[in-house]
Amino acid sequence: MIINIKTKLYFVSLSIFIVLIDQFTKYLIFYNKKLFINKDFLLFKLDFVKNYGAAFNIFSGSRVFLSLISIFFSILLIYLIFRKNTLNSFELYSYGFILGGSIGNGIDRIYRGFVVDFINLNIIDFPVFNIADISINIGFIILLYNIFKNNR
């Protein structure tokens, strides 16, 4: 159980770090398309996709709804990090990663009207994604691990 406010600030700082990396990479791709697009790496290539929806482009065109969802979940996660005193490290890491990704994609939706996706996997046919999406998925994996670990 973690109660220390400095420890909780660490996890919010982790979220801010994720947001900065996410926004920086999106900035690089958005303003330097010709330099980075179609660069092929071993497992992935860089692409440029305007995603007007959520995961797998669901709710496409629902900018206001998705922006409100991002804001709601960001506030909820900040509340959970600071107010809930029964959290363990796994839960805090999970919330920190999800919060960083939610804010990163939320900034895009509010500022641009779409989310910039740019990582395109070569090894499987998968939708194009970004750093915020990776962060959200890492957070969910940690959360699922914690749930299964505690149910044993």
mmCIF file of C-alpha atoms in Angstrom, residues 31-103:
data_model
loop_
_atom_site.group_PDB
_atom_site.id
_atom_site.type_symbol
_atom_site.label_atom_id
_atom_site.label_comp_id
_atom_site.label_asym_id
_atom_site.label_seq_id
_atom_site.Cartn_x
_atom_site.Cartn_y
_atom_site.Cartn_z
ATOM 1 C CA TYR A 31 5.862 18.699 -39.414
ATOM 2 C CA ASN A 32 8.487 16.516 -41.115
ATOM 3 C CA LYS A 33 6.354 14.087 -43.090
ATOM 4 C CA LYS A 34 8.640 14.043 -46.125
ATOM 5 C CA LEU A 35 11.678 13.278 -44.004
ATOM 6 C CA PHE A 36 10.201 10.439 -41.935
ATOM 7 C CA ILE A 37 7.299 8.885 -43.833
ATOM 8 C CA ASN A 38 7.850 5.494 -45.491
ATOM 9 C CA LYS A 39 11.123 4.963 -43.675
ATOM 10 C CA ASP A 40 11.320 1.212 -43.279
ATOM 11 C CA PHE A 41 12.833 -0.277 -40.139
ATOM 12 C CA LEU A 42 13.191 -3.953 -39.310
ATOM 13 C CA LEU A 43 9.838 -4.490 -37.562
ATOM 14 C CA PHE A 44 7.933 -1.351 -38.498
ATOM 15 C CA LYS A 45 7.797 1.606 -40.844
ATOM 16 C CA LEU A 46 6.844 5.197 -40.184
ATOM 17 C CA ASP A 47 3.570 6.305 -41.689
ATOM 18 C CA PHE A 48 1.219 9.237 -41.228
ATOM 19 C CA VAL A 49 -2.454 8.612 -40.458
ATOM 20 C CA LYS A 50 -5.071 11.052 -39.213
ATOM 21 C CA ASN A 51 -7.225 9.002 -36.842
ATOM 22 C CA TYR A 52 -10.574 10.700 -36.298
ATOM 23 C CA GLY A 53 -11.817 7.916 -34.023
ATOM 24 C CA ALA A 54 -10.675 5.885 -31.052
ATOM 25 C CA ALA A 55 -8.977 2.471 -31.066
ATOM 26 C CA PHE A 56 -9.330 0.766 -34.457
ATOM 27 C CA ASN A 57 -11.080 3.959 -35.631
ATOM 28 C CA ILE A 58 -14.299 3.309 -33.672
ATOM 29 C CA PHE A 59 -16.477 6.386 -33.030
ATOM 30 C CA SER A 60 -14.872 8.008 -36.058
ATOM 31 C CA GLY A 61 -15.902 11.642 -36.396
ATOM 32 C CA SER A 62 -16.984 11.962 -32.755
ATOM 33 C CA ARG A 63 -14.368 14.567 -31.804
ATOM 34 C CA VAL A 64 -16.321 16.196 -28.955
ATOM 35 C CA PHE A 65 -17.435 12.872 -27.458
ATOM 36 C CA LEU A 66 -13.933 11.381 -27.589
ATOM 37 C CA SER A 67 -12.397 14.596 -26.210
ATOM 38 C CA LEU A 68 -14.822 14.508 -23.275
ATOM 39 C CA ILE A 69 -14.028 10.829 -22.667
ATOM 40 C CA SER A 70 -10.285 11.641 -22.603
ATOM 41 C CA ILE A 71 -10.835 14.494 -20.156
ATOM 42 C CA PHE A 72 -13.129 12.384 -17.940
ATOM 43 C CA PHE A 73 -10.724 9.437 -17.750
ATOM 44 C CA SER A 74 -7.724 11.697 -17.175
ATOM 45 C CA ILE A 75 -9.456 13.356 -14.213
ATOM 46 C CA LEU A 76 -10.600 9.964 -12.897
ATOM 47 C CA LEU A 77 -7.080 8.530 -13.101
ATOM 48 C CA ILE A 78 -5.536 11.545 -11.377
ATOM 49 C CA TYR A 79 -8.173 11.212 -8.653
ATOM 50 C CA LEU A 80 -7.443 7.497 -8.250
ATOM 51 C CA ILE A 81 -3.708 8.093 -8.026
ATOM 52 C CA PHE A 82 -3.991 10.778 -5.341
ATOM 53 C CA ARG A 83 -7.077 9.855 -3.334
ATOM 54 C CA LYS A 84 -7.079 6.086 -3.141
ATOM 55 C CA ASN A 85 -4.689 4.960 -0.412
ATOM 56 C CA THR A 86 -4.952 1.242 -1.069
ATOM 57 C CA LEU A 87 -3.031 1.249 -4.340
ATOM 58 C CA ASN A 88 0.006 -0.936 -4.878
ATOM 59 C CA SER A 89 2.868 -0.197 -7.269
ATOM 60 C CA PHE A 90 1.307 -2.199 -10.104
ATOM 61 C CA GLU A 91 -1.900 -0.177 -9.932
ATOM 62 C CA LEU A 92 0.008 3.104 -9.832
ATOM 63 C CA TYR A 93 2.187 2.164 -12.802
ATOM 64 C CA SER A 94 -0.902 1.036 -14.663
ATOM 65 C CA TYR A 95 -2.787 4.274 -13.967
ATOM 66 C CA GLY A 96 0.323 6.333 -14.790
ATOM 67 C CA PHE A 97 0.765 4.720 -18.202
ATOM 68 C CA ILE A 98 -2.939 4.916 -19.062
ATOM 69 C CA LEU A 99 -3.084 8.534 -17.893
ATOM 70 C CA GLY A 100 -0.097 9.519 -20.051
ATOM 71 C CA GLY A 101 -1.622 7.898 -23.123
ATOM 72 C CA SER A 102 -5.065 9.323 -22.490
ATOM 73 C CA ILE A 103 -3.728 12.853 -22.119
#
